[in-house]
Short mmCIF file of C-alpha atoms in Angstrom, two decimals:
data_model
loop_
_atom_site.label_atom_id
_atom_site.label_comp_id
_atom_site.label_asym_id
_atom_site.label_seq_id
_atom_site.Cartn_x
_atom_site.Cartn_y
_atom_site.Cartn_z
CA UNK A 1 -23.24 17.60 -8.44
CA UNK A 2 -24.72 13.65 -8.05
CA UNK A 3 -25.64 12.60 -4.10
CA UNK A 4 -23.06 10.06 -4.87
CA UNK A 5 -20.18 13.01 -5.28
CA UNK A 6 -21.56 15.27 -2.25
CA UNK A 7 -20.95 12.02 0.36
CA UNK A 8 -17.87 11.68 -0.90
CA UNK A 9 -16.52 14.93 -0.91
CA UNK A 10 -18.42 15.21 3.07
CA UNK A 11 -16.48 12.24 4.01
CA UNK A 12 -12.97 13.14 2.31
CA UNK A 13 -13.36 16.27 4.27
CA UNK A 14 -13.42 14.36 7.54
CA UNK A 15 -9.53 14.03 8.82
CA UNK A 16 -10.27 10.76 9.82
CA UNK A 17 -6.92 9.32 9.94
CA UNK A 18 -6.72 5.90 12.01
CA UNK A 19 -8.14 5.25 14.52
CA UNK A 20 -9.51 8.60 14.28
CA UNK A 21 -13.23 8.67 12.55
CA UNK A 22 -14.33 12.53 12.85
CA UNK A 23 -17.86 11.81 12.46
CA UNK A 24 -17.65 9.87 9.27
CA UNK A 25 -20.00 6.97 10.93
CA UNK A 26 -22.27 9.21 12.28
CA UNK A 27 -23.11 10.64 8.66
CA UNK A 28 -23.62 7.60 7.55
CA UNK A 29 -25.72 5.98 10.16
CA UNK A 30 -27.81 9.32 9.96
CA UNK A 31 -28.76 8.34 6.37
CA UNK A 32 -28.96 4.32 6.80
CA UNK A 33 -31.81 5.07 10.05
CA UNK A 34 -33.26 7.52 7.67
CA UNK A 35 -34.30 4.59 5.36
CA UNK A 36 -34.76 1.84 7.97
CA UNK A 37 -31.96 0.80 9.05
CA UNK A 38 -31.32 -0.45 13.00
CA UNK A 39 -28.12 1.40 13.44
CA UNK A 40 -25.48 0.42 16.54
CA UNK A 41 -22.29 0.97 17.80
CA UNK A 42 -20.20 -1.26 18.50
CA UNK A 43 -16.64 0.60 19.51
CA UNK A 44 -13.51 -0.99 21.11
CA UNK A 45 -9.90 -0.81 22.24
CA UNK A 46 -8.05 2.00 24.80
CA UNK A 47 -8.91 5.52 25.70
CA UNK A 48 -6.00 6.27 23.65
CA UNK A 49 -6.91 4.38 20.96
CA UNK A 50 -10.17 3.82 20.67
CA UNK A 51 -12.13 2.41 17.74
CA UNK A 52 -15.64 3.49 16.22
CA UNK A 53 -17.59 0.36 14.70
CA UNK A 54 -21.07 0.85 12.73
CA UNK A 55 -23.45 -2.57 12.84
CA UNK A 56 -26.47 -1.54 10.66
CA UNK A 57 -28.90 -3.74 9.22
CA UNK A 58 -32.42 -3.40 7.57
CA UNK A 59 -34.51 -6.31 8.06
CA UNK A 60 -35.45 -8.99 10.86
CA UNK A 61 -32.13 -11.19 10.33
CA UNK A 62 -34.56 -14.30 8.97
CA UNK A 63 -33.60 -13.67 5.11
CA UNK A 64 -30.52 -13.56 3.36
CA UNK A 65 -28.65 -10.75 3.97
CA UNK A 66 -26.02 -8.89 2.20
CA UNK A 67 -23.34 -7.20 4.08
CA UNK A 68 -21.53 -3.72 2.42
CA UNK A 69 -18.30 -3.04 4.77
CA UNK A 70 -15.57 -0.81 4.69
CA UNK A 71 -13.37 1.61 6.71
CA UNK A 72 -13.68 5.15 7.32
CA UNK A 73 -10.13 5.71 8.31
CA UNK A 74 -7.26 6.80 6.35
CA UNK A 75 -3.25 6.50 6.21
CA UNK A 76 -1.67 9.84 7.40
CA UNK A 77 -1.14 12.33 4.99
CA UNK A 78 2.69 12.42 4.42
CA UNK A 79 4.22 15.84 4.08
CA UNK A 80 1.40 18.56 3.80
CA UNK A 81 3.59 20.34 1.25
CA UNK A 82 3.82 17.74 -0.97
CA UNK A 83 0.10 17.81 -1.87
CA UNK A 84 -1.25 20.15 -4.67
CA UNK A 85 -4.13 20.84 -2.35
CA UNK A 86 -4.87 20.62 1.61
CA UNK A 87 -5.51 16.38 1.79
CA UNK A 88 -8.50 17.37 3.92
CA UNK A 89 -10.67 19.65 1.35
CA UNK A 90 -11.94 18.18 -1.66
CA UNK A 91 -10.54 19.74 -4.57
CA UNK A 92 -11.10 18.95 -8.44
CA UNK A 93 -8.84 19.05 -11.00
CA UNK A 94 -8.65 17.12 -14.68
CA UNK A 95 -12.11 15.63 -13.88
CA UNK A 96 -10.47 14.17 -10.67
CA UNK A 97 -11.28 14.39 -6.94
CA UNK A 98 -8.45 14.65 -4.73
CA UNK A 99 -8.37 14.35 -1.04
CA UNK A 100 -6.74 11.50 1.49
CA UNK A 101 -9.39 8.70 1.18
CA UNK A 102 -10.53 9.93 -2.09
CA UNK A 103 -9.68 6.08 -3.78
CA UNK A 104 -9.13 4.02 -0.50
CA UNK A 105 -12.21 4.30 0.30
CA UNK A 106 -14.73 7.29 0.81
CA UNK A 107 -16.24 7.08 -2.76
CA UNK A 108 -16.89 3.55 -1.97
CA UNK A 109 -18.62 4.17 1.22
CA UNK A 110 -20.94 7.14 -0.61
CA UNK A 111 -21.36 4.83 -3.29
CA UNK A 112 -22.69 1.62 -0.96
CA UNK A 113 -24.72 4.71 1.24
CA UNK A 114 -26.49 6.25 -2.23
CA UNK A 115 -27.22 2.63 -3.76
CA UNK A 116 -28.98 1.52 -0.97
CA UNK A 117 -30.85 4.84 -0.55
CA UNK A 118 -32.01 4.37 -4.33
CA UNK A 119 -32.54 0.76 -3.93
CA UNK A 120 -35.13 1.21 -0.78
CA UNK A 121 -37.12 3.68 -2.59
CA UNK A 122 -37.99 1.54 -5.16
CA UNK A 123 -38.39 -1.58 -3.53
CA UNK A 124 -39.59 -0.67 0.04
CA UNK A 125 -39.97 -4.36 0.87
CA UNK A 126 -37.10 -6.41 -0.83
CA UNK A 127 -36.61 -9.87 -0.64
CA UNK A 128 -33.32 -9.44 1.31
CA UNK A 129 -31.68 -7.93 4.68
CA UNK A 130 -29.22 -5.35 3.79
CA UNK A 131 -26.45 -4.67 6.46
CA UNK A 132 -23.59 -2.44 7.01
CA UNK A 133 -20.42 -3.48 9.17
CA UNK A 134 -17.60 -0.39 9.23
CA UNK A 135 -14.78 0.36 11.27
CA UNK A 136 -12.17 3.30 11.62
CA UNK A 137 -9.62 0.90 12.48
CA UNK A 138 -8.45 -1.07 8.94
CA UNK A 139 -5.66 1.03 7.68
CA UNK A 140 -3.74 0.40 11.23
CA UNK A 141 -3.41 -2.24 13.70
CA UNK A 142 -7.23 -3.81 12.89
CA UNK A 143 -7.28 -5.44 16.50
CA UNK A 144 -10.31 -3.89 17.43
CA UNK A 145 -11.83 -3.09 13.95
CA UNK A 146 -14.15 -5.68 12.19
CA UNK A 147 -12.66 -8.41 13.72
CA UNK A 148 -14.37 -7.13 16.65
CA UNK A 149 -17.69 -6.63 15.54
CA UNK A 150 -17.30 -10.29 13.44
CA UNK A 151 -16.78 -11.57 16.70
CA UNK A 152 -19.90 -10.11 18.28
CA UNK A 153 -21.75 -10.76 15.16
CA UNK A 154 -20.92 -15.10 15.69
CA UNK A 155 -22.07 -14.74 18.84
CA UNK A 156 -25.22 -13.76 18.37
CA UNK A 157 -25.57 -16.07 15.33
CA UNK A 158 -26.29 -13.08 13.11
CA UNK A 159 -27.16 -14.40 9.55
CA UNK A 160 -24.59 -13.68 6.92
CA UNK A 161 -24.68 -14.90 3.64
CA UNK A 162 -22.62 -12.15 1.22
CA UNK A 163 -20.54 -9.57 1.53
CA UNK A 164 -18.83 -6.52 -0.66
CA UNK A 165 -15.71 -4.83 0.86
CA UNK A 166 -15.77 -1.73 -1.10
CA UNK A 167 -11.82 -2.25 -0.77
CA UNK A 168 -10.18 -0.14 -4.29
CA UNK A 169 -9.79 -3.36 -6.62
CA UNK A 170 -10.14 -1.57 -9.74
CA UNK A 171 -7.45 -1.07 -12.21
CA UNK A 172 -8.32 0.96 -15.27
CA UNK A 173 -11.75 1.20 -14.93
CA UNK A 174 -14.47 0.77 -12.34
CA UNK A 175 -15.22 -2.99 -12.50
CA UNK A 176 -12.68 -4.43 -14.12
CA UNK A 177 -11.30 -6.46 -11.42
CA UNK A 178 -12.88 -7.76 -8.47
CA UNK A 179 -10.98 -9.50 -5.16
CA UNK A 180 -12.56 -12.98 -4.76
CA UNK A 181 -9.96 -13.72 -2.09
CA UNK A 182 -6.99 -13.05 -0.08
CA UNK A 183 -3.98 -14.70 0.53
CA UNK A 184 -3.17 -15.46 4.49
CA UNK A 185 -0.40 -13.33 5.88
CA UNK A 186 1.95 -15.29 8.73
CA UNK A 187 5.21 -13.84 10.03
CA UNK A 188 7.73 -15.17 11.69
CA UNK A 189 10.26 -14.15 14.10
CA UNK A 190 13.33 -16.20 14.68
CA UNK A 191 15.70 -15.91 17.05
CA UNK A 192 19.01 -17.95 17.05
CA UNK A 193 21.05 -18.35 19.56
CA UNK A 194 25.03 -18.24 19.96
CA UNK A 195 28.24 -17.42 22.36
CA UNK A 196 29.50 -14.18 21.83
CA UNK A 197 33.31 -13.78 21.62
CA UNK A 198 36.21 -12.34 19.48
CA UNK A 199 36.30 -13.02 15.77
CA UNK A 200 39.98 -14.22 15.93
CA UNK A 201 39.25 -16.88 18.29
CA UNK A 202 36.40 -18.55 16.50
CA UNK A 203 36.58 -22.33 18.39
CA UNK A 204 35.75 -19.94 21.55
CA UNK A 205 32.85 -18.92 20.32
CA UNK A 206 29.80 -19.76 18.27
CA UNK A 207 28.34 -17.89 15.44
CA UNK A 208 24.56 -17.81 15.38
CA UNK A 209 24.59 -16.71 11.19
CA UNK A 210 26.54 -19.02 10.13
CA UNK A 211 24.20 -21.70 12.23
CA UNK A 212 21.54 -20.36 10.28
CA UNK A 213 22.59 -19.64 6.83
CA UNK A 214 22.19 -23.59 6.24
CA UNK A 215 18.49 -23.44 7.76
CA UNK A 216 18.00 -20.25 5.44
CA UNK A 217 19.07 -21.42 2.20
CA UNK A 218 16.45 -24.82 2.52
CA UNK A 219 13.89 -22.14 3.27
CA UNK A 220 14.38 -19.66 0.66
CA UNK A 221 14.26 -22.69 -2.01
CA UNK A 222 11.45 -24.34 -0.57
CA UNK A 223 8.12 -24.86 -2.92
CA UNK A 224 5.57 -24.64 -0.35
CA UNK A 225 2.78 -25.05 -2.80
CA UNK A 226 1.92 -25.40 -5.75
CA UNK A 227 -0.91 -22.92 -5.71
CA UNK A 228 -4.24 -23.50 -7.27
CA UNK A 229 -7.10 -22.08 -9.94
CA UNK A 230 -7.28 -18.90 -7.93
CA UNK A 231 -3.92 -18.65 -5.81
CA UNK A 232 -0.71 -18.09 -6.59
CA UNK A 233 1.82 -20.17 -4.84
CA UNK A 234 2.80 -19.90 -1.41
CA UNK A 235 5.81 -17.56 -0.47
CA UNK A 236 7.94 -17.28 1.92
CA UNK A 237 10.22 -13.93 2.36
CA UNK A 238 12.95 -12.59 4.87
CA UNK A 239 12.15 -9.15 5.42
CA UNK A 240 14.68 -8.30 8.38
CA UNK A 241 18.30 -9.76 9.84
CA UNK A 242 19.38 -8.38 12.79
CA UNK A 243 22.72 -9.81 13.94
CA UNK A 244 25.90 -8.33 15.87
CA UNK A 245 26.95 -5.71 17.73
CA UNK A 246 28.33 -3.28 14.93
CA UNK A 247 32.05 -4.13 15.89
CA UNK A 248 33.67 -6.00 13.10
CA UNK A 249 35.94 -8.33 15.02
CA UNK A 250 33.10 -9.83 17.34
CA UNK A 251 31.36 -12.97 16.93
CA UNK A 252 27.03 -12.16 18.19
CA UNK A 253 25.80 -13.93 20.37
CA UNK A 254 22.54 -14.13 19.12
CA UNK A 255 20.86 -13.17 15.26
CA UNK A 256 17.05 -12.46 15.05
CA UNK A 257 15.48 -12.78 11.72
CA UNK A 258 12.18 -11.78 10.75
CA UNK A 259 9.59 -13.55 7.64
CA UNK A 260 6.83 -14.03 6.41
CA UNK A 261 4.49 -16.33 4.76
CA UNK A 262 2.03 -14.87 2.10
CA UNK A 263 -0.09 -18.39 1.60
CA UNK A 264 -2.61 -19.72 -0.54
CA UNK A 265 -5.87 -22.33 0.59
CA UNK A 266 -3.56 -24.98 -0.22
CA UNK A 267 -1.81 -23.99 2.91
CA UNK A 268 -2.60 -23.58 6.64
CA UNK A 269 -0.91 -22.15 9.07
CA UNK A 270 -0.34 -25.65 11.30
CA UNK A 271 1.31 -27.21 8.18
CA UNK A 272 3.63 -24.13 7.21
CA UNK A 273 4.55 -24.00 11.07
CA UNK A 274 5.61 -27.36 11.13
CA UNK A 275 7.25 -27.41 7.87
CA UNK A 276 9.77 -24.57 9.18
CA UNK A 277 10.15 -26.40 12.65
CA UNK A 278 11.19 -29.75 10.64
CA UNK A 279 13.76 -27.65 8.62
CA UNK A 280 15.48 -26.05 11.53
CA UNK A 281 16.04 -29.34 13.14
CA UNK A 282 17.08 -31.08 10.33
CA UNK A 283 19.94 -28.22 10.05
CA UNK A 284 20.71 -28.71 13.80
CA UNK A 285 18.52 -26.24 15.22
CA UNK A 286 16.47 -27.30 18.02
CA UNK A 287 13.69 -25.65 19.38
CA UNK A 288 14.34 -23.94 22.68
CA UNK A 289 18.14 -25.24 22.83
CA UNK A 290 19.43 -23.18 19.94
CA UNK A 291 16.48 -21.02 18.38
CA UNK A 292 13.25 -19.61 19.30
CA UNK A 293 10.29 -18.91 17.35
CA UNK A 294 7.18 -16.74 17.58
CA UNK A 295 4.44 -16.71 15.19
CA UNK A 296 1.77 -14.07 14.18
CA UNK A 297 -0.98 -15.09 11.82
CA UNK A 298 -2.30 -11.69 10.30
CA UNK A 299 -4.84 -13.46 8.39
CA UNK A 300 -5.88 -16.70 6.80
CA UNK A 301 -6.59 -16.68 3.22
CA UNK A 302 -10.39 -16.53 1.71
CA UNK A 303 -12.06 -17.69 -0.89
CA UNK A 304 -15.04 -17.04 -3.14
CA UNK A 305 -15.48 -19.31 -5.74
CA UNK A 306 -17.81 -18.39 -8.67
CA UNK A 307 -21.37 -18.67 -7.42
CA UNK A 308 -24.38 -16.35 -6.15
CA UNK A 309 -22.52 -13.61 -5.57
CA UNK A 310 -20.03 -13.36 -7.83
CA UNK A 311 -22.17 -14.24 -10.75
CA UNK A 312 -24.35 -11.02 -9.14
CA UNK A 313 -21.55 -8.85 -9.19
CA UNK A 314 -20.25 -9.53 -12.70
CA UNK A 315 -23.91 -9.11 -14.19
CA UNK A 316 -24.01 -6.01 -12.29
CA UNK A 317 -20.67 -4.60 -13.82
CA UNK A 318 -21.12 -6.11 -17.62
CA UNK A 319 -25.02 -3.96 -17.74
CA UNK A 320 -23.32 -1.03 -16.12
CA UNK A 321 -20.00 -1.01 -18.33
CA UNK A 322 -20.06 -3.76 -20.52
CA UNK A 323 -16.63 -4.78 -18.85
CA UNK A 324 -15.96 -8.85 -18.41
CA UNK A 325 -14.41 -8.54 -14.95
CA UNK A 326 -11.29 -10.32 -13.55
CA UNK A 327 -11.72 -12.07 -10.75
CA UNK A 328 -8.19 -11.95 -8.57
CA UNK A 329 -6.71 -12.75 -5.61
CA UNK A 330 -3.64 -10.56 -5.61
CA UNK A 331 -2.55 -7.64 -3.28
CA UNK A 332 -2.51 -6.90 0.57
CA UNK A 333 -4.75 -8.57 3.50
CA UNK A 334 -8.15 -6.73 3.89
CA UNK A 335 -10.73 -6.97 6.59
CA UNK A 336 -12.30 -9.49 4.13
CA UNK A 337 -9.64 -11.88 6.17
CA UNK A 338 -12.27 -11.44 9.38
CA UNK A 339 -15.65 -11.67 7.47
CA UNK A 340 -15.06 -14.55 5.27
CA UNK A 341 -14.72 -16.44 9.06
CA UNK A 342 -18.75 -15.76 9.78
CA UNK A 343 -19.24 -14.94 6.50
CA UNK A 344 -19.27 -18.05 3.06
CA UNK A 345 -19.13 -15.62 0.15
CA UNK A 346 -16.83 -12.06 0.21
CA UNK A 347 -15.73 -10.01 -2.36
CA UNK A 348 -14.08 -6.80 -2.83
CA UNK A 349 -15.28 -4.17 -5.04
CA UNK A 350 -14.46 -0.44 -5.58
CA UNK A 351 -13.06 2.36 -7.96
CA UNK A 352 -9.15 2.19 -9.09
CA UNK A 353 -6.19 2.02 -7.01
CA UNK A 354 -3.50 3.35 -8.52
CA UNK A 355 -3.24 6.34 -5.87
CA UNK A 356 -4.17 4.73 -2.58
CA UNK A 357 -1.65 5.71 0.22
CA UNK A 358 0.33 8.36 -1.80
CA UNK A 359 0.45 12.24 -2.20
CA UNK A 360 -2.17 13.76 -4.23
CA UNK A 361 -4.71 10.42 -3.91
CA UNK A 362 -7.41 10.52 -6.17
CA UNK A 363 -10.32 8.86 -7.88
CA UNK A 364 -11.55 9.75 -11.67
CA UNK A 365 -15.00 12.00 -10.84
CA UNK A 366 -16.12 9.48 -13.74
CA UNK A 367 -15.81 6.35 -11.89
CA UNK A 368 -17.59 7.00 -9.00
CA UNK A 369 -21.39 7.11 -10.58
CA UNK A 370 -21.04 3.95 -12.34
CA UNK A 371 -19.62 2.48 -8.63
CA UNK A 372 -22.42 3.49 -7.18
CA UNK A 373 -24.79 2.05 -10.08
CA UNK A 374 -22.59 -1.25 -9.53
CA UNK A 375 -23.94 -1.76 -6.75
CA UNK A 376 -27.12 -1.07 -6.65
CA UNK A 377 -27.09 -3.30 -9.71
CA UNK A 378 -25.84 -5.91 -7.48
CA UNK A 379 -28.81 -5.17 -5.07
CA UNK A 380 -31.45 -5.96 -7.46
CA UNK A 381 -29.90 -8.97 -8.71
CA UNK A 382 -29.46 -10.25 -5.59
CA UNK A 383 -32.99 -9.59 -4.40
CA UNK A 384 -34.86 -10.80 -7.36
CA UNK A 385 -33.14 -14.26 -7.72
CA UNK A 386 -34.41 -14.65 -3.92
CA UNK A 387 -37.72 -13.61 -4.25
CA UNK A 388 -38.19 -15.85 -7.75
CA UNK A 389 -36.65 -19.39 -5.65
#
């Protein structure tokens, strides 16, 4: 059993369902402190939802810095009797390691730590600083995790140059896909006001569903942008519509429509918000008088174009596996959206993601050691590049 596999199992055995960390960060901090990292806890949140955050740095802060980022928390298990084995007892079957968090993302965390241990053993005075930014609040609200640490680092003026987030990005084999960006997400809650009344006397009422329908039709057919070489076009989707009393003979007094944008770097939250308001107004829905609209920006898009970090990662993957990795910006959001606000180059790289959040989550044992080796080669590549300047 390799050091990476042992550490993966140790982390899986800790039932760290959001926001609980269950000592995962203590285990990791102990390993990092032993190789010269200064480890600092930046915990946040109310007592009933306390979030554990770790910021660890090795170096002076004056040199180019590579940050390893990730989360120790996992999603709930679902019904325990649906699992073939206890989700918090690491179990091996058919060359796979089963357990909640095996793929998302405790194998990545273990690979990061062991890669750094090996790298420092061979390079006690590397040309780069190395840091870790870890949280127990990625799978949950994400209000007191990575975003809080990033705000603190920004306040201090800490230098961050490159970041690798250990999200499970691969498809068939470790390294076949990395994320070099993510779309932004923004939700809206639109309340269209009407006048409730008897459905047999529509002249005495005002149906808000009828009022909203033409605007919804235009919103659904609007081309928001065309995307670009890295992103698909921005999409707008309705997720929920709530209206009516439940009776078949009552015109409702209001309708509430929940919708979401997944948007590319070709659009901004402010621009999309204004275009929505313009469409509503064009269909006779005036802000305040006829509707209320509340916005929530879940994250802005980020993109790391091919350059220093992407090149170093692609080279490491090819050397280790022979794979020509695919760059992608598909999928949901990640904590990369927060880190990208303080770090100019952010990518995500981890094991295959086919079983994440599922019953019997697992990772192929054969994918774990190559991931550690890729991480180690990235450290080598970046350090050598800086040293040769």
